[in-house]
Short mmCIF file of C-alpha atoms and ligand atoms in Angstrom, two decimals:
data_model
loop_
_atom_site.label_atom_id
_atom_site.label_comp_id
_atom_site.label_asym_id
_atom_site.label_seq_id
_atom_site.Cartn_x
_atom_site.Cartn_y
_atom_site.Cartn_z
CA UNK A 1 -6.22 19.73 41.96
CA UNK A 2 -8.53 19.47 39.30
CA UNK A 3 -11.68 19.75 41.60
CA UNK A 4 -9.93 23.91 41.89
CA UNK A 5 -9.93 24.32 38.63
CA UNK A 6 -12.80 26.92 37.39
CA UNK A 7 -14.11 26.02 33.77
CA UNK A 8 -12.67 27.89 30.30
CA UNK A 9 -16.64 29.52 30.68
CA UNK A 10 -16.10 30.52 34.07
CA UNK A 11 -12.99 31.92 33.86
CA UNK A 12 -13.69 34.09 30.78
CA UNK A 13 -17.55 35.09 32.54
CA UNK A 14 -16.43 38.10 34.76
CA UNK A 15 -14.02 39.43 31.64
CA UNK A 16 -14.52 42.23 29.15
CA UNK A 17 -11.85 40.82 27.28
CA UNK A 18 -12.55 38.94 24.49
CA UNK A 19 -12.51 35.32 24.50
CA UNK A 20 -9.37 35.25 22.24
CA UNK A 21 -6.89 37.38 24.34
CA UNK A 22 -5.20 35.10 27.37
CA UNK A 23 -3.02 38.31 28.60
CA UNK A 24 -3.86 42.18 28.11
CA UNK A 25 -0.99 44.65 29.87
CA UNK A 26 -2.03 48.27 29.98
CA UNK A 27 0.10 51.05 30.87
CA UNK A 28 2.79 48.47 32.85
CA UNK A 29 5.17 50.55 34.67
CA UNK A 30 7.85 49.40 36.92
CA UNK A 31 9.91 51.97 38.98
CA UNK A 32 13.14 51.11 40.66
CA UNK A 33 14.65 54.78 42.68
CA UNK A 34 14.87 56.69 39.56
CA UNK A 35 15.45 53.98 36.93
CA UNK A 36 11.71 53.21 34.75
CA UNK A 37 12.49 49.15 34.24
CA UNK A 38 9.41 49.10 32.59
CA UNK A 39 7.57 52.73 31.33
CA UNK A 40 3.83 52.45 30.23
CA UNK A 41 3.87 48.93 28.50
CA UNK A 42 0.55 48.13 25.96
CA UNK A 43 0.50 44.66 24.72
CA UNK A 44 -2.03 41.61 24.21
CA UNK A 45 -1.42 38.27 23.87
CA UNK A 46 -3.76 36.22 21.68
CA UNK A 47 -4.76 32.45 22.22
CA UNK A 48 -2.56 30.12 20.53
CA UNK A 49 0.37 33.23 19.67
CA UNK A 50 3.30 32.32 20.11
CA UNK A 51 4.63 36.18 21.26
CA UNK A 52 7.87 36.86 21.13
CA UNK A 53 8.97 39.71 23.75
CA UNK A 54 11.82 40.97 22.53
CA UNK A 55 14.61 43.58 23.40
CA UNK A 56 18.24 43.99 24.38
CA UNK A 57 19.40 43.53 27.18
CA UNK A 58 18.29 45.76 30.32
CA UNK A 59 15.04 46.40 28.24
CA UNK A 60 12.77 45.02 31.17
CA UNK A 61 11.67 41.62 30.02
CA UNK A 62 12.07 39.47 33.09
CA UNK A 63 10.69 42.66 34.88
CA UNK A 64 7.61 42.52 32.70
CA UNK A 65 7.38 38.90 32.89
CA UNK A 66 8.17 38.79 36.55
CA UNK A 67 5.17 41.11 37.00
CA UNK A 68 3.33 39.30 34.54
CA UNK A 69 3.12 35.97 36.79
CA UNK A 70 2.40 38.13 39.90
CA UNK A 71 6.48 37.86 41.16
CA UNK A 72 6.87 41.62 41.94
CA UNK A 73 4.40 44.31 41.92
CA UNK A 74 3.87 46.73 39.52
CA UNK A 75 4.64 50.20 40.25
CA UNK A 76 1.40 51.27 38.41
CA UNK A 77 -0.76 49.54 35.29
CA UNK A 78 -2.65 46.88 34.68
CA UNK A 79 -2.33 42.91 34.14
CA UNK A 80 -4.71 40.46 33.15
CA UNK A 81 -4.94 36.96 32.42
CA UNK A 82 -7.97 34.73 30.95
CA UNK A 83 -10.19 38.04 32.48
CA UNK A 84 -8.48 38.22 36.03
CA UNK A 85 -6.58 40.29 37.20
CA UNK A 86 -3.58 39.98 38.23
CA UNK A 87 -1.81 40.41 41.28
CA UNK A 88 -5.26 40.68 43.12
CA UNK A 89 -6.45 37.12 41.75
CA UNK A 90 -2.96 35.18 41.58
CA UNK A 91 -4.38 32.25 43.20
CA UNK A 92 -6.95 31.75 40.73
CA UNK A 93 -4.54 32.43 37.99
CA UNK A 94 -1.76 29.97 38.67
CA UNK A 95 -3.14 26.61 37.90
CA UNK A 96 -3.59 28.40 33.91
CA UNK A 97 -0.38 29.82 34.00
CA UNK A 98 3.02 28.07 33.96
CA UNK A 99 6.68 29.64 33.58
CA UNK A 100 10.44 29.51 33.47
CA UNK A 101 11.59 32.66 34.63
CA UNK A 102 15.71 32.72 35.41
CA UNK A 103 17.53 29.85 36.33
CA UNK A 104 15.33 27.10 37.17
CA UNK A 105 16.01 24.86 40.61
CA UNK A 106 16.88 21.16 39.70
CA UNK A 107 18.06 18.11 41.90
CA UNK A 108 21.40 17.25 40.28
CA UNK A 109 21.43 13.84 41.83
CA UNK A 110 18.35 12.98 40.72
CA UNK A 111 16.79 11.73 36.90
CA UNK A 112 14.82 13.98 34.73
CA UNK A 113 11.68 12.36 36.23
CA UNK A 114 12.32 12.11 39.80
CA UNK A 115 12.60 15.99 39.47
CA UNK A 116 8.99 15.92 38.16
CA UNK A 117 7.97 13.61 40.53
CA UNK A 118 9.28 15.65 43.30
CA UNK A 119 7.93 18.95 41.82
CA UNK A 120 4.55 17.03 41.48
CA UNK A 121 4.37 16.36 44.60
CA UNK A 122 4.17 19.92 45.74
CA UNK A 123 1.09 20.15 43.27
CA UNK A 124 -0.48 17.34 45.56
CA UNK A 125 0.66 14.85 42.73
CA UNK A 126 1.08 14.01 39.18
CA UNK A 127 0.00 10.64 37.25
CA UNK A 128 2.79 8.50 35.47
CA UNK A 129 0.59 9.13 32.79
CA UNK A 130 1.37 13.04 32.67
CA UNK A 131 5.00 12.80 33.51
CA UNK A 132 5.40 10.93 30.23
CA UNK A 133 3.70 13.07 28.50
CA UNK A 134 5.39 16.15 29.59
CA UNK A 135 8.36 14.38 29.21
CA UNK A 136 7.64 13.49 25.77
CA UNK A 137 6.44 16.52 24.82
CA UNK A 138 9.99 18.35 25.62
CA UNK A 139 11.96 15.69 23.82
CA UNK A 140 13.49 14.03 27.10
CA UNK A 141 11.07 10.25 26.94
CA UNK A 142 14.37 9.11 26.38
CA UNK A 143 16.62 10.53 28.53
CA UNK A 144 14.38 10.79 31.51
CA UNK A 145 16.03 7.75 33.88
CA UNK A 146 19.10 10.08 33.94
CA UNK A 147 20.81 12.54 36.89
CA UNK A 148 19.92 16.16 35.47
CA UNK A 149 24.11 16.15 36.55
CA UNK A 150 24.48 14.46 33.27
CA UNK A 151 22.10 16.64 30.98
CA UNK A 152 23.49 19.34 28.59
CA UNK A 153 22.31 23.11 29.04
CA UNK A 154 19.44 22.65 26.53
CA UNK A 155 18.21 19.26 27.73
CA UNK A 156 18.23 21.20 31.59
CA UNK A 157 16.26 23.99 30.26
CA UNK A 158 14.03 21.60 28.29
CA UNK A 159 13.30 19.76 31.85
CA UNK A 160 12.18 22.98 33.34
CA UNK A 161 9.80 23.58 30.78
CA UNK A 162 8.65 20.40 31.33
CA UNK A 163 8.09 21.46 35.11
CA UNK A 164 6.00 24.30 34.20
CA UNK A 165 3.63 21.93 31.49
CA UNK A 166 3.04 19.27 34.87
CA UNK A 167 0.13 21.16 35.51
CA UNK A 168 -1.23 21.59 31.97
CA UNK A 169 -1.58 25.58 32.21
CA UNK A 170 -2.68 27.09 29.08
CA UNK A 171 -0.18 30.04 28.89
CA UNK A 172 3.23 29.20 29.50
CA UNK A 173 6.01 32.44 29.79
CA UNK A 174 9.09 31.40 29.33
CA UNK A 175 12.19 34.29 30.07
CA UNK A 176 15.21 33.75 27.83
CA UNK A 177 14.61 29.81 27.22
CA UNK A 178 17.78 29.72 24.43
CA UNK A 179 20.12 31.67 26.64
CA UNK A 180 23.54 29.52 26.13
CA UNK A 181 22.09 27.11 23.92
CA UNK A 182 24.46 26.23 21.37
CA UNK A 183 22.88 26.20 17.76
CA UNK A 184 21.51 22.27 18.10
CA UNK A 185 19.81 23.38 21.35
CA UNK A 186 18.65 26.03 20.19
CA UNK A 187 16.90 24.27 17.09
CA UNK A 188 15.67 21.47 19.60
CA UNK A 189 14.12 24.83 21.99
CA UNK A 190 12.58 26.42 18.50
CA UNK A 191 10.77 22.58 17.63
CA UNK A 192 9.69 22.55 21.24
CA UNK A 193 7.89 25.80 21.06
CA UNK A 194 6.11 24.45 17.42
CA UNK A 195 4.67 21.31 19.60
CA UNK A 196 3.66 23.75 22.49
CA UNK A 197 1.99 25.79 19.95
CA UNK A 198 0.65 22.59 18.44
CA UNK A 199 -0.76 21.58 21.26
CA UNK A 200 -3.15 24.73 21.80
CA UNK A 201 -0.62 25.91 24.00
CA UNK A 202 -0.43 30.38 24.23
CA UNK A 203 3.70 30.72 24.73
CA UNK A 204 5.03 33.95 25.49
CA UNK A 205 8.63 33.61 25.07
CA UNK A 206 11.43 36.67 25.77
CA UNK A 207 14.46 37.19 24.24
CA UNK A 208 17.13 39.53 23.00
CA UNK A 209 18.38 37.22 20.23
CA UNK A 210 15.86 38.97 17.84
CA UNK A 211 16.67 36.83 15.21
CA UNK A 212 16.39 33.30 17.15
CA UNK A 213 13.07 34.21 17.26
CA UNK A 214 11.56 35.61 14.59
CA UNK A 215 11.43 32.58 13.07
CA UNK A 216 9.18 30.64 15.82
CA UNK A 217 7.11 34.29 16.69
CA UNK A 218 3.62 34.73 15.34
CA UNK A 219 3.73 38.39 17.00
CA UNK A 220 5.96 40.14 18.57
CA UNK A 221 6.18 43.14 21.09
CA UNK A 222 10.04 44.94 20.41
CA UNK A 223 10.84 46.63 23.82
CA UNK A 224 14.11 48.82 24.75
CA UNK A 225 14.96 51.09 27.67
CA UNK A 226 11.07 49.95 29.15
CA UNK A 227 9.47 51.52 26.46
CA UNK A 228 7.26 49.75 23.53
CA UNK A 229 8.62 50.19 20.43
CA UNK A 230 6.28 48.31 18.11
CA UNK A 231 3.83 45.58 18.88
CA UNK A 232 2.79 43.63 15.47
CA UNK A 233 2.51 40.48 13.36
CA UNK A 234 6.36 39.01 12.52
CA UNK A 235 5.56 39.12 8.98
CA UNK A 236 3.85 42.82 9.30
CA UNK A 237 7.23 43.93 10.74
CA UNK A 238 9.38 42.07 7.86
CA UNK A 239 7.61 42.97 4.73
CA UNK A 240 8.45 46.34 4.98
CA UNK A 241 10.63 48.27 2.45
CA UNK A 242 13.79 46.67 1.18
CA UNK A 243 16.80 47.47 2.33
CA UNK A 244 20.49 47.03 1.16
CA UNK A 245 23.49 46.68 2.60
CA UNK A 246 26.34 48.37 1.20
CA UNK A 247 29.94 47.57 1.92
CA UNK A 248 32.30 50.84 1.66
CA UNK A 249 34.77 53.15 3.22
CA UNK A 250 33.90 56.50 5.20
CA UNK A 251 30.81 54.47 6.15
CA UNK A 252 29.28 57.02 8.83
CA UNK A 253 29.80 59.91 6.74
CA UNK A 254 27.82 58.21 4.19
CA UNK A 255 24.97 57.28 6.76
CA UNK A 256 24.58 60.76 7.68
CA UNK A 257 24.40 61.90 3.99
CA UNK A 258 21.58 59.06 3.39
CA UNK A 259 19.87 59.75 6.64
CA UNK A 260 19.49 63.19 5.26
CA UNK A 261 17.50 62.27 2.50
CA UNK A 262 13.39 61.88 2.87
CA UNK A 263 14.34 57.62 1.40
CA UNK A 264 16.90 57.08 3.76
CA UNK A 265 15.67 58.27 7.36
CA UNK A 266 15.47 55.04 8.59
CA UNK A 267 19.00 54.01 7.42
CA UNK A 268 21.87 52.65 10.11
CA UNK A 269 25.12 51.14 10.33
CA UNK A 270 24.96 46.93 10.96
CA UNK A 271 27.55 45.68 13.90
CA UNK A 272 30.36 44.87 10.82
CA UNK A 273 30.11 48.63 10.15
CA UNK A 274 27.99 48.82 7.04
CA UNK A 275 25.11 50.91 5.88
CA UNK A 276 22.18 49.34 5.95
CA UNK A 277 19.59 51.82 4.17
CA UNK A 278 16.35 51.55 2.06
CA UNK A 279 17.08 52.85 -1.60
CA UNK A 280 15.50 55.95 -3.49
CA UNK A 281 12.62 54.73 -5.21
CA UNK A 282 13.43 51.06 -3.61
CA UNK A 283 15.70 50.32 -5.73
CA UNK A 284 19.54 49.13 -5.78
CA UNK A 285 21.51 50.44 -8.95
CA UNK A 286 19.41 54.20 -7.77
CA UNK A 287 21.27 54.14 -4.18
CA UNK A 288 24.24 52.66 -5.87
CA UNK A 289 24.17 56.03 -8.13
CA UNK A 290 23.63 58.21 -5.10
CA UNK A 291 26.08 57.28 -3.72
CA UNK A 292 28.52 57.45 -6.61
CA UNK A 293 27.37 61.45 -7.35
CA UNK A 294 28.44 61.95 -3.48
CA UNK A 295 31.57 60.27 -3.98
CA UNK A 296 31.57 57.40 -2.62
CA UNK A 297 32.50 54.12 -3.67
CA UNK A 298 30.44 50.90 -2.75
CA UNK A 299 32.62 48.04 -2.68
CA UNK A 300 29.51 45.70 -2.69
CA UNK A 301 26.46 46.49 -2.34
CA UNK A 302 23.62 43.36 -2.01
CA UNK A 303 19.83 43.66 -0.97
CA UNK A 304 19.53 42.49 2.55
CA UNK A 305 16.58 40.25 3.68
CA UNK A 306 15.12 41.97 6.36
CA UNK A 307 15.70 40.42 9.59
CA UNK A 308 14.08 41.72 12.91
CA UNK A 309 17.30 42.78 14.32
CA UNK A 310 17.21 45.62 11.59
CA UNK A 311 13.87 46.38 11.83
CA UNK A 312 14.91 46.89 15.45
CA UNK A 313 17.68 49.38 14.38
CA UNK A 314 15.30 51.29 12.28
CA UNK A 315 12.97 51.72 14.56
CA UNK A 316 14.93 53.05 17.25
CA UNK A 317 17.26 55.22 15.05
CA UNK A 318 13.56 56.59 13.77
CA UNK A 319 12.49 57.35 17.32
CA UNK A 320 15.80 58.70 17.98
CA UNK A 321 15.19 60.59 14.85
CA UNK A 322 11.65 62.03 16.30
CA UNK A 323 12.88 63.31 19.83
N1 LIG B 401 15.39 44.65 41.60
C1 LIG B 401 15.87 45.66 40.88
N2 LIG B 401 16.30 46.79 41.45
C2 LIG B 401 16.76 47.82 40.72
N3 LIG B 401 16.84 47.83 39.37
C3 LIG B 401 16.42 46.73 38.74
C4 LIG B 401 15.92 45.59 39.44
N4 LIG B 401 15.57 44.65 38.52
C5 LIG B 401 15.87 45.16 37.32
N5 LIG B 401 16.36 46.42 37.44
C6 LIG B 401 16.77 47.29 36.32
O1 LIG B 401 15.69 47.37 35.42
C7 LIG B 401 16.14 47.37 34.09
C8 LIG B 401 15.49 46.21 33.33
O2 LIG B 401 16.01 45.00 33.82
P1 LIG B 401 15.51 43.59 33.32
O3 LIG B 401 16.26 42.56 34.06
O4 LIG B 401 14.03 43.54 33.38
O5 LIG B 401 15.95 43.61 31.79
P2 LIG B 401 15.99 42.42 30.73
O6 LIG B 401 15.33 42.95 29.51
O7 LIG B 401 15.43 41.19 31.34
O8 LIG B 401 17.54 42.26 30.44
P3 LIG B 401 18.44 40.96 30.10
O9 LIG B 401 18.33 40.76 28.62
O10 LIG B 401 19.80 41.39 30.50
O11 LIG B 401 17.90 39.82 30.89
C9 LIG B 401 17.66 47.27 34.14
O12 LIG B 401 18.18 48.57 34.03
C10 LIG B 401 17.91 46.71 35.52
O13 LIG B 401 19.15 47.13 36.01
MG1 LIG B 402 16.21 39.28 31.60
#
């Protein structure tokens, strides 16, 4: 396989992309009937990023990242990878690009490495040599003489990323990789993407647990309904303006009072039903006061660390806001 393989220099010659962007998506639209799955996406992914593609569910990920690895075709827009583009030059794509989109295929009956071993052999074989270190890389050396039957969700999903490395690609998309992990798997997926990313690896990784991610994400692209929302550096997006949360009674009459005010456009209610809102003049004991004046009584009131999920609901109440 390696005698395929064209050179870093070769495959970045007939680009106009510069040599640090692996993936550039312009104007990425998917059209099902009448439904936009994906409407005019713009996003880049750097070498050695490790993007997070986020959005809630039905926001078009796997369509995106279906598209992305040449799956389905796009309705209209552009893809391309390492300067190719892609559908037209899948073939020379694929041996750069591995992924774990949906459910992954695995022999139950047999171990974690006869799986690669089988797998390999559809890529005309893979050394002993890499199967270890694949294996080691996802945290399985151990574990890899036993049936996949016997392997927890995580340690599954760990094996199929471990399918996608075989062939060393340098961008690896992985679809929803923590989806039923309990919290240890989901810690053991979050350490696997640091060694991926330590070993020069470019991961784009989707997900609608916002907050799983943001703490693995150098940048992130925040989709909903198809649409881009923001595309930016993790801490960019965090360091924002404070916000508060403030526990109290008649909650969404008090959200539409703050939203009113030129402070407190931005301001929502959290899932527990509490208003989450930036302060006047940023700061807590002024809101607090506002809020007394209007007559209303916060039962607590605590400055909230920003956390991508809000910056989420700010954003989209703020576009909401624009229409
Ligand atoms: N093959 C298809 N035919 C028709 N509609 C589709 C098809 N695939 C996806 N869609 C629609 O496109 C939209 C985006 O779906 P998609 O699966 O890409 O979202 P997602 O962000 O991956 O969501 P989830 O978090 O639930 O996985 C949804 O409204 C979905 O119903
Ligand atoms: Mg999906």
């Amino acid at each position: 396989m390696a005698d395929n393989l064209l050179t870093m220099q070769q495959i970045n010659t007939p680009s106009t992309l510069s040599n640090e962007t692996v993936l550039r998506v312009e104007h990425l639209t998917k059209i099902y009937g009448e439904r936009r799955a994906v409407d005019n996406l713009d996003f880049e992914v750097r070498r050695g990023d490790i993007f997070g593609f986020l959005g809630p569910n039905g926001a078009g990920k796997t369509t995106t990242v279906r598209m992305i690895f040449g799956l389905i075709t796009p309705t209209s827009g552009s893809i391309n990878i390492l300067g190719y583009a892609m559908p037209t030059h899948r073939a020379q794509v694929l041996p750069y690009v591995g992924a774990l989109i949906e459910t992954p295929a695995l022999y139950r009956h047999l171990s974690g490495r006869d799986n690669l071993r089988a797998i390999g052999y559809g890529l005309g074989g893979v050394s002993e040599k890499r199967m270890d270190a694949v294996l080691d890389l996802v945290g399985l050396g151990t574990r890899a003489k036993d049936r996949v039957r016997t392997y927890s969700l995580g340690m599954k999903q760990r094996l199929a990323i471990a399918i996608a490395l075989l062939h060393d690609p340098k961008l690896i998309i992985l679809d929803e990789p923590a989806n039923g992990l309990d919290p240890a798997g989901i810690v053991e997926m979050r350490d696997l993407m640091h060694r991926l990313s330590a070993e020069g690896k470019t991961v784009l990784i989707s997900s609608h647990m916002l907050n799983e991610v943001q703490q693995i994400c150098t940048r992130v692209a925040i989709v909903n309904q198809g649409k881009l929302i923001t595309v930016a550096a993790v801490d960019e997006l965090l360091g924002g303006t404070d916000v508060f949360l403030v526990k109290l009674e008649r909650a969404a009459e008090a959200l539409a009072l703050v939203k009113a005010q030129s402070w407190g456009a931005r301001a929502s209610l959290n899932a527990q039903g509490d208003l989450v809102t930036p302060a006047p003049n940023g700061r807590g004991q002024d809101l607090n006061a506002f809020l007394g004046r209007a007559g209303f009584i916060a039962a607590g009131l605590a400055q909230a660390n920003q956390d991508l999920e809000q910056v989420f609901l700010h954003l989209t109440n703020s576009m909401a806001g624009d229409k």
